[in-house]
XYZ file of C-alpha atoms in Angstrom:
510
model
C -13.892 -1.270 -17.424
C -10.237 -2.063 -17.063
C -9.076 -3.258 -13.669
C -5.618 -3.618 -12.007
C -5.088 -6.170 -9.233
C -2.465 -5.069 -6.653
C -1.051 -7.991 -4.587
C -0.171 -6.904 -1.073
C 3.105 -8.233 0.407
C 3.033 -6.046 3.495
C 4.073 -2.581 2.338
C 2.525 0.406 4.055
C 2.729 2.001 0.538
C 0.438 -0.681 -1.003
C -2.569 1.558 -0.649
C -0.703 4.414 -2.351
C -0.090 2.150 -5.444
C -3.910 1.539 -5.662
C -4.658 5.258 -5.123
C -2.197 6.395 -7.766
C -3.556 3.942 -10.347
C -7.100 5.152 -9.752
C -5.710 8.757 -10.029
C -4.556 7.891 -13.444
C -8.129 6.768 -14.327
C -7.914 3.017 -13.899
C -9.795 1.059 -11.277
C -7.578 -0.932 -8.929
C -8.239 -3.406 -6.073
C -5.845 -4.814 -3.446
C -5.741 -8.491 -2.665
C -3.525 -10.629 -0.435
C -0.275 -11.961 -2.002
C -1.650 -15.526 -1.611
C -4.305 -14.965 -4.316
C -3.975 -18.009 -6.588
C -3.516 -17.679 -10.294
C -7.027 -19.192 -10.787
C -8.503 -16.522 -8.603
C -6.521 -13.858 -10.354
C -8.005 -14.919 -13.653
C -11.476 -14.907 -12.091
C -11.008 -11.221 -11.229
C -10.275 -10.580 -14.989
C -7.610 -7.918 -14.387
C -5.857 -6.222 -17.290
C -2.612 -5.945 -15.275
C -1.034 -7.073 -12.041
C 1.177 -5.148 -9.665
C 3.273 -6.730 -6.898
C 3.758 -4.363 -3.963
C 6.699 -3.779 -1.768
C 7.117 -5.616 1.542
C 9.217 -5.785 4.793
C 10.627 -9.304 4.260
C 13.464 -10.832 2.250
C 12.486 -13.192 -0.436
C 15.023 -15.835 0.511
C 14.201 -15.972 4.235
C 11.998 -18.659 5.902
C 8.296 -17.772 5.928
C 8.670 -14.997 3.329
C 5.547 -13.939 1.523
C 5.791 -15.988 -1.669
C 3.036 -16.423 -4.308
C 2.844 -19.153 -6.851
C 5.326 -18.500 -9.727
C 2.402 -19.394 -11.936
C 1.100 -15.792 -11.489
C 3.625 -14.871 -14.191
C 1.843 -17.266 -16.581
C -1.657 -15.630 -16.185
C -0.911 -13.859 -19.413
C -1.265 -10.177 -18.279
C 1.452 -7.478 -17.846
C 3.127 -7.462 -14.413
C 4.913 -4.698 -12.485
C 6.994 -5.566 -9.457
C 7.856 -2.674 -7.090
C 10.786 -3.041 -4.537
C 9.976 -6.437 -2.841
C 7.967 -7.157 -5.993
C 10.941 -6.733 -8.275
C 13.020 -8.986 -5.994
C 10.185 -11.510 -5.931
C 10.093 -11.509 -9.711
C 13.835 -12.091 -9.925
C 13.759 -14.801 -7.260
C 10.903 -16.875 -8.741
C 12.009 -16.568 -12.392
C 15.622 -17.811 -12.099
C 17.510 -14.732 -10.904
C 19.312 -14.254 -7.521
C 18.657 -11.860 -4.538
C 21.148 -11.215 -1.856
C 21.520 -8.846 1.088
C 23.102 -5.557 0.121
C 26.387 -4.482 1.497
C 25.119 -0.936 1.411
C 21.449 -0.406 2.001
C 19.465 2.294 0.211
C 16.889 4.327 2.233
C 15.756 7.719 0.975
C 16.508 9.653 -2.112
C 18.625 8.312 -4.980
C 19.559 9.468 -8.441
C 18.488 7.269 -11.369
C 20.793 6.397 -14.250
C 18.553 5.314 -17.181
C 20.130 2.668 -19.371
C 17.158 2.078 -21.706
C 14.247 4.397 -22.483
C 12.312 2.334 -24.969
C 10.021 0.669 -22.457
C 8.963 1.419 -18.829
C 11.339 4.408 -18.480
C 10.222 6.217 -21.694
C 10.598 9.958 -21.146
C 12.564 9.581 -17.913
C 15.778 11.687 -17.786
C 19.052 10.773 -16.112
C 19.612 11.853 -12.448
C 15.858 11.710 -11.904
C 15.048 11.580 -8.136
C 13.573 8.351 -6.893
C 12.737 7.067 -3.508
C 14.489 3.816 -2.239
C 13.738 1.740 0.792
C 15.515 -1.714 0.647
C 18.273 -3.809 2.231
C 18.425 -6.513 -0.447
C 19.549 -6.357 -4.072
C 19.062 -8.364 -7.278
C 22.518 -9.836 -7.929
C 21.526 -11.695 -11.048
C 18.598 -10.873 -13.285
C 16.404 -13.743 -14.666
C 16.895 -15.063 -18.127
C 15.416 -12.799 -20.858
C 15.407 -9.644 -18.793
C 17.416 -6.520 -19.393
C 18.543 -3.898 -16.735
C 17.004 -0.556 -17.745
C 18.246 1.563 -14.869
C 20.615 1.634 -11.938
C 21.722 3.922 -9.109
C 25.093 4.522 -7.431
C 24.387 1.781 -4.868
C 21.897 -0.418 -6.820
C 23.071 -2.249 -10.008
C 19.391 -3.226 -10.839
C 17.146 -0.244 -10.224
C 14.807 -1.371 -12.988
C 14.500 -4.485 -15.110
C 12.270 -5.502 -18.029
C 11.181 -8.555 -20.093
C 9.128 -6.923 -22.749
C 8.116 -10.071 -24.652
C 6.135 -11.354 -21.658
C 5.510 -7.834 -20.468
C 7.164 -8.308 -17.073
C 8.706 -5.205 -15.438
C 10.262 -4.358 -12.079
C 11.576 -1.314 -10.289
C 13.600 -1.330 -7.007
C 12.307 2.169 -6.098
C 8.887 3.306 -5.176
C 7.105 5.179 -8.117
C 3.910 5.515 -5.977
C 5.366 8.014 -3.380
C 5.594 11.723 -4.136
C 9.355 11.652 -3.442
C 9.842 9.809 -6.690
C 9.215 12.933 -8.914
C 8.463 11.088 -12.152
C 6.739 8.053 -10.451
C 3.319 8.938 -11.995
C 4.938 9.027 -15.461
C 6.508 5.536 -14.925
C 3.130 4.074 -13.742
C 1.485 5.777 -16.642
C 3.945 4.124 -19.013
C 3.262 0.792 -17.584
C -0.611 1.141 -17.610
C -1.108 2.760 -20.936
C 1.937 2.298 -23.239
C 2.900 -1.220 -22.198
C -0.291 -2.754 -20.769
C -2.596 -1.025 -23.281
C -5.192 0.134 -20.698
C -7.535 3.066 -21.013
C -8.461 5.731 -18.371
C -12.135 4.912 -17.682
C -12.491 5.072 -13.839
C -14.746 8.015 -12.835
C -16.588 9.042 -9.605
C -19.943 9.584 -11.198
C -20.718 5.828 -11.882
C -19.375 4.985 -8.464
C -22.176 7.022 -6.793
C -24.833 5.292 -8.925
C -23.377 1.837 -8.123
C -23.264 2.555 -4.379
C -26.747 3.880 -4.368
C -28.081 0.831 -6.068
C -26.137 -1.480 -3.677
C -27.386 0.307 -0.579
C -31.037 0.340 -1.871
C -30.904 -3.361 -2.479
C -29.318 -4.137 0.853
C -31.583 -1.971 3.012
C -34.797 -3.003 1.139
C -36.965 -0.197 2.525
C -35.701 -0.346 6.176
C -34.432 2.555 8.349
C -30.780 3.659 8.445
C -28.994 5.790 10.955
C -25.741 7.623 9.977
C -23.207 9.025 12.450
C -22.066 12.527 11.397
C -18.765 13.787 12.576
C -18.581 17.143 10.939
C -16.106 15.985 8.299
C -16.523 15.459 4.585
C -16.337 11.568 4.886
C -19.451 11.134 6.963
C -21.243 13.959 5.095
C -20.697 12.254 1.735
C -21.732 8.925 3.252
C -25.038 10.471 4.401
C -25.723 12.069 1.047
C -25.208 8.833 -0.815
C -27.388 6.876 1.663
C -29.961 9.535 1.502
C -30.308 9.086 -2.305
C -30.778 5.348 -1.665
C -33.210 5.363 1.249
C -34.742 8.912 1.134
C -36.753 9.650 4.350
C -35.599 6.429 6.022
C -32.314 8.009 6.783
C -31.743 9.469 10.314
C -28.420 11.304 10.880
C -26.985 11.551 14.419
C -24.453 14.254 15.293
C -22.953 13.674 18.692
C -21.192 16.422 20.783
C -18.530 14.318 22.431
C -16.961 17.304 24.201
C -13.886 16.974 22.004
C -14.873 19.175 19.080
C -13.298 22.524 18.191
C -14.726 25.752 19.801
C -18.352 26.422 18.683
C -18.193 23.572 16.074
C -21.247 21.683 17.392
C -23.668 24.502 17.028
C -22.263 25.771 13.787
C -22.452 22.364 12.120
C -25.913 21.595 13.322
C -27.158 24.642 11.532
C -25.332 23.658 8.242
C -26.533 20.111 8.298
C -30.101 21.124 8.641
C -30.455 24.397 6.598
C -27.925 23.978 3.818
C -27.824 20.240 3.247
C -31.359 19.349 4.105
C -30.461 16.316 6.325
C -32.676 14.951 9.032
C -30.342 15.359 11.931
C -30.616 14.474 15.555
C -28.323 16.301 17.985
C -27.039 14.548 21.117
C -24.960 16.341 23.744
C -22.835 13.559 25.299
C -19.801 15.604 26.259
C -19.940 14.735 29.909
C -20.330 10.996 29.234
C -17.249 10.896 26.894
C -15.104 12.896 29.356
C -16.178 10.734 32.231
C -15.309 7.530 30.360
C -11.964 8.974 29.338
C -11.030 9.827 32.798
C -7.548 8.623 33.888
C -7.051 6.976 30.403
C -3.588 7.659 28.876
C -3.122 4.908 26.339
C -3.959 6.198 22.698
C -5.408 2.804 21.658
C -7.570 2.640 24.765
C -8.809 6.178 24.092
C -9.907 5.327 20.599
C -11.620 2.111 21.590
C -13.501 3.834 24.488
C -14.594 6.668 22.106
C -15.654 4.085 19.375
C -17.673 2.048 21.810
C -19.234 5.105 23.348
C -20.337 6.357 19.977
C -21.974 2.967 19.310
C -23.893 2.890 22.513
C -25.299 6.311 21.786
C -26.306 5.178 18.304
C -28.030 2.140 19.818
C -29.921 4.328 22.204
C -31.051 6.667 19.420
C -31.940 3.686 17.194
C -34.353 2.491 19.908
C -36.039 5.899 19.964
C -36.385 5.908 16.242
C -37.580 2.314 16.217
C -36.723 -0.810 14.073
C -33.255 0.215 12.946
C -30.757 -2.476 11.728
C -28.302 -0.485 9.710
C -25.561 2.002 10.706
C -23.867 4.126 7.968
C -20.308 5.301 8.611
C -17.867 7.597 6.757
C -15.049 5.019 6.977
C -12.388 5.534 4.216
C -9.523 3.407 3.073
C -6.778 4.932 5.210
C -8.876 4.328 8.300
C -9.147 0.602 7.526
C -5.516 0.192 6.456
C -4.108 1.920 9.616
C -6.479 0.041 11.945
C -5.785 -3.442 10.890
C -4.084 -5.477 8.209
C -7.040 -6.149 5.813
C -5.854 -8.034 2.841
C -2.263 -8.704 3.177
C 0.542 -9.006 5.851
C 0.729 -5.175 6.542
C 1.189 -4.313 10.164
C -1.403 -2.414 12.196
C -0.588 1.329 12.904
C -3.455 2.491 15.126
C -7.138 1.761 15.626
C -9.457 4.296 14.148
C -12.597 4.689 16.324
C -14.913 3.583 13.650
C -12.910 0.512 12.631
C -10.690 -0.933 15.453
C -12.704 0.927 18.061
C -15.996 -0.865 17.244
C -17.228 -3.151 20.049
C -17.686 -6.873 19.634
C -21.280 -7.991 19.290
C -22.203 -4.961 17.223
C -26.032 -4.937 16.740
C -26.045 -2.997 13.542
C -25.200 -4.081 10.050
C -22.653 -1.640 8.652
C -23.007 0.529 5.545
C -19.557 1.945 4.547
C -19.833 3.090 0.901
C -16.419 4.893 1.094
C -14.248 2.299 2.721
C -12.324 1.534 -0.551
C -11.635 5.306 -1.251
C -8.994 7.724 -0.396
C -9.589 11.170 0.851
C -9.073 12.927 -2.491
C -11.499 10.586 -3.984
C -14.016 11.371 -1.332
C -13.590 15.039 -2.063
C -14.202 14.416 -5.806
C -17.412 12.656 -4.789
C -18.492 15.519 -2.590
C -18.132 17.803 -5.631
C -20.310 15.416 -7.726
C -22.959 15.606 -4.951
C -22.967 19.357 -4.941
C -21.273 19.968 -1.486
C -19.862 23.509 -1.226
C -16.128 23.790 -1.743
C -15.801 25.473 1.697
C -16.856 22.240 3.234
C -14.951 19.992 0.889
C -11.637 21.811 1.431
C -11.792 21.905 5.230
C -8.958 20.113 6.962
C -9.499 16.512 8.099
C -10.464 16.280 11.783
C -10.123 12.934 13.640
C -13.251 11.166 14.618
C -12.024 10.907 18.302
C -11.617 14.677 18.135
C -9.153 16.438 20.425
C -8.753 13.296 22.524
C -5.922 12.150 20.164
C -4.260 15.561 20.195
C -4.005 15.571 23.904
C -1.152 13.262 24.811
C -1.907 11.678 28.204
C -5.161 12.060 30.188
C -8.100 13.847 28.791
C -9.788 16.241 31.225
C -12.195 19.092 30.725
C -9.488 21.589 31.646
C -7.030 20.169 29.243
C -9.570 20.039 26.416
C -10.298 23.816 27.044
C -6.622 24.689 26.927
C -6.056 22.842 23.640
C -9.221 24.199 22.172
C -8.151 27.740 22.787
C -4.665 27.125 21.480
C -6.054 25.470 18.323
C -8.411 28.259 17.562
C -5.583 30.816 17.683
C -3.452 28.637 15.378
C -6.314 28.294 12.841
C -6.958 32.053 12.980
C -3.406 32.937 12.232
C -3.035 30.282 9.416
C -6.102 31.613 7.720
C -4.981 35.183 8.144
C -1.738 34.273 6.445
C -3.526 32.672 3.527
C -2.117 29.244 4.236
C -5.224 27.248 5.190
C -5.888 25.826 1.728
C -2.204 25.210 1.011
C -1.983 22.818 3.941
C -3.451 19.328 4.442
C -3.787 19.858 8.171
C -2.968 22.530 10.795
C -3.529 21.841 14.395
C -2.176 22.057 18.014
C -1.201 19.222 20.235
C -1.056 19.361 24.049
C 1.842 17.377 25.663
C 1.810 15.690 29.081
C 4.815 17.610 30.233
C 5.353 21.139 31.699
C 8.244 23.411 31.383
C 9.824 26.253 33.335
C 9.184 29.745 32.158
C 9.122 33.357 33.251
C 6.066 35.584 32.971
C 5.785 39.010 34.633
C 9.078 38.514 36.465
C 7.686 35.299 38.083
C 8.674 31.734 37.560
C 6.105 29.587 35.804
C 5.735 25.809 35.410
C 3.156 25.260 32.693
C 2.019 23.234 29.712
C 3.771 22.760 26.361
C 1.837 23.068 23.058
C 3.048 21.551 19.722
C 2.144 23.261 16.423
C 1.749 20.714 13.584
C 1.451 21.924 9.873
C 1.709 19.377 7.174
C 1.345 19.077 3.366
C -0.158 15.989 1.763
C -2.272 14.694 -1.023
C -4.031 11.664 0.542
C -2.930 11.548 4.150
C -0.948 8.376 3.509
C 2.372 10.272 3.291
C 2.972 13.812 4.409
C 5.663 16.535 4.676
C 6.025 19.049 7.433
C 5.484 22.643 6.201
C 8.417 25.091 6.219
C 6.584 27.891 7.778
C 7.747 31.432 7.879
C 9.470 32.251 11.160
C 7.502 35.465 11.667
C 4.148 33.513 11.472
C 5.459 30.923 13.913
C 6.471 33.745 16.320
C 3.114 35.300 16.032
C 1.303 32.002 16.676
C 3.620 31.245 19.609
C 3.278 34.729 21.247
C -0.508 34.611 20.931
C -0.800 31.154 22.450
C 1.477 31.923 25.387
C -0.192 35.349 26.036
C -3.787 34.343 25.542
C -4.092 30.679 26.672
C -3.845 30.468 30.403
C -1.667 27.516 31.526
C 0.798 27.435 28.433
C 4.263 28.913 28.516
C 5.990 27.085 25.746
C 5.238 26.401 22.042
C 7.307 24.036 19.950
C 7.022 23.149 16.217
C 6.854 19.545 14.873
C 9.197 18.963 11.927
C 8.422 15.137 11.392
C 7.228 13.870 8.012
C 5.045 10.799 7.481
C 6.717 8.318 7.480
C 8.425 7.862 9.920
C 5.805 9.724 12.048
C 2.025 9.805 11.625
C 0.168 13.087 11.053
C -1.790 12.853 14.417
C 0.243 12.309 17.544
C -1.994 9.442 18.758
């Protein structure tokens, strides 16, 4: 099977590159930029991609690999910083730009016989750079430019070295997938062979060998990630799997009871239910830091799993539904990328963990997990449900988490989802949810002054959760949602709408 190695120079888009390549049917893996040419050869990749990054190639301490990577003998594509790196190491020159480019740009194609085959003039691309290639390396040609960037793409076809200053991996570059496809198939000669079916078989074999007949517990959250994890582990260990579903007091209204029925009756899982709502709320009392909340929730989950493991007896393995975005946003794993936030099942795990972790999905993106769920026979209703954070409503309550504030948000969130579903928008959105702010505003109700809470409505569209756009919702629907929340949820007198995309924001507020 063909494989593409992606070297990570610190871009938050690095994971999108890997995901897009897999989406095109080619397996990809991310490695740190310092991977030596010898180790690259050992991985036996069919192509190499150099990611973007936040640094300048000419500054002290910049992330610079050995220039010998260009002599490995495989096609290379440099993206943004990767293009500048290619120019810098191969005899070109990179300088700070007088005019930076951030956001949309219009591409002027100068040569369509290589990387930009089939790409029209004025094609929209996404730029994010403050440096420019002032001089291209010997043997290269410039195949595209923009109004503010003289080298938007460059190519050296004899050695199969290519670079683009823009980001083809993000949805904002409309023909980005076509450009990546040109590189993978037309120029590098790869074939689309990466499929989900063999992935399941491989993971089942790996888990069976690792566990070797011992017992495994799996934490269920109610989402598709932990469910798919449990089904894969169940195939590997059969009756030695014990699933644990914890009511942390931070689930949606009626969700705990409803999901317990589904897990047992429709999916045939051996599930133990634990009501720990009071424990979680007690430990979150007076805590306002988002990071602290996540770490408290993560540690509390683990302590409950440890207690349940003692009751089951002789359990050394814990299976989790960790996926790639959880890992990437929690800590820089394989390159110099900066940490965004701790996910409860990654950065929130306590030190001295007594379990050996089984995380079969930690290299997959959400859309890939959903594809696996279909392979495993999970109902589409479950697969297409909106992602719900592991810490639950705690990260949608900005500030202190109390029983009263949870109830307020839970009621507002239920109204929002009812109206979104009634309008036929639920399956057109990546997520729809309410957020409770730690501020109050003045209002008038029944001719009396009120001073009550503010609720934020958040509706976003996305493919993988790594980037997202806010949804231009109809004003009548927004009005209906707002009126219902203010009228039906005691303690709320104002509703606002979040019009922030990711980046620069994140989907969740905490």
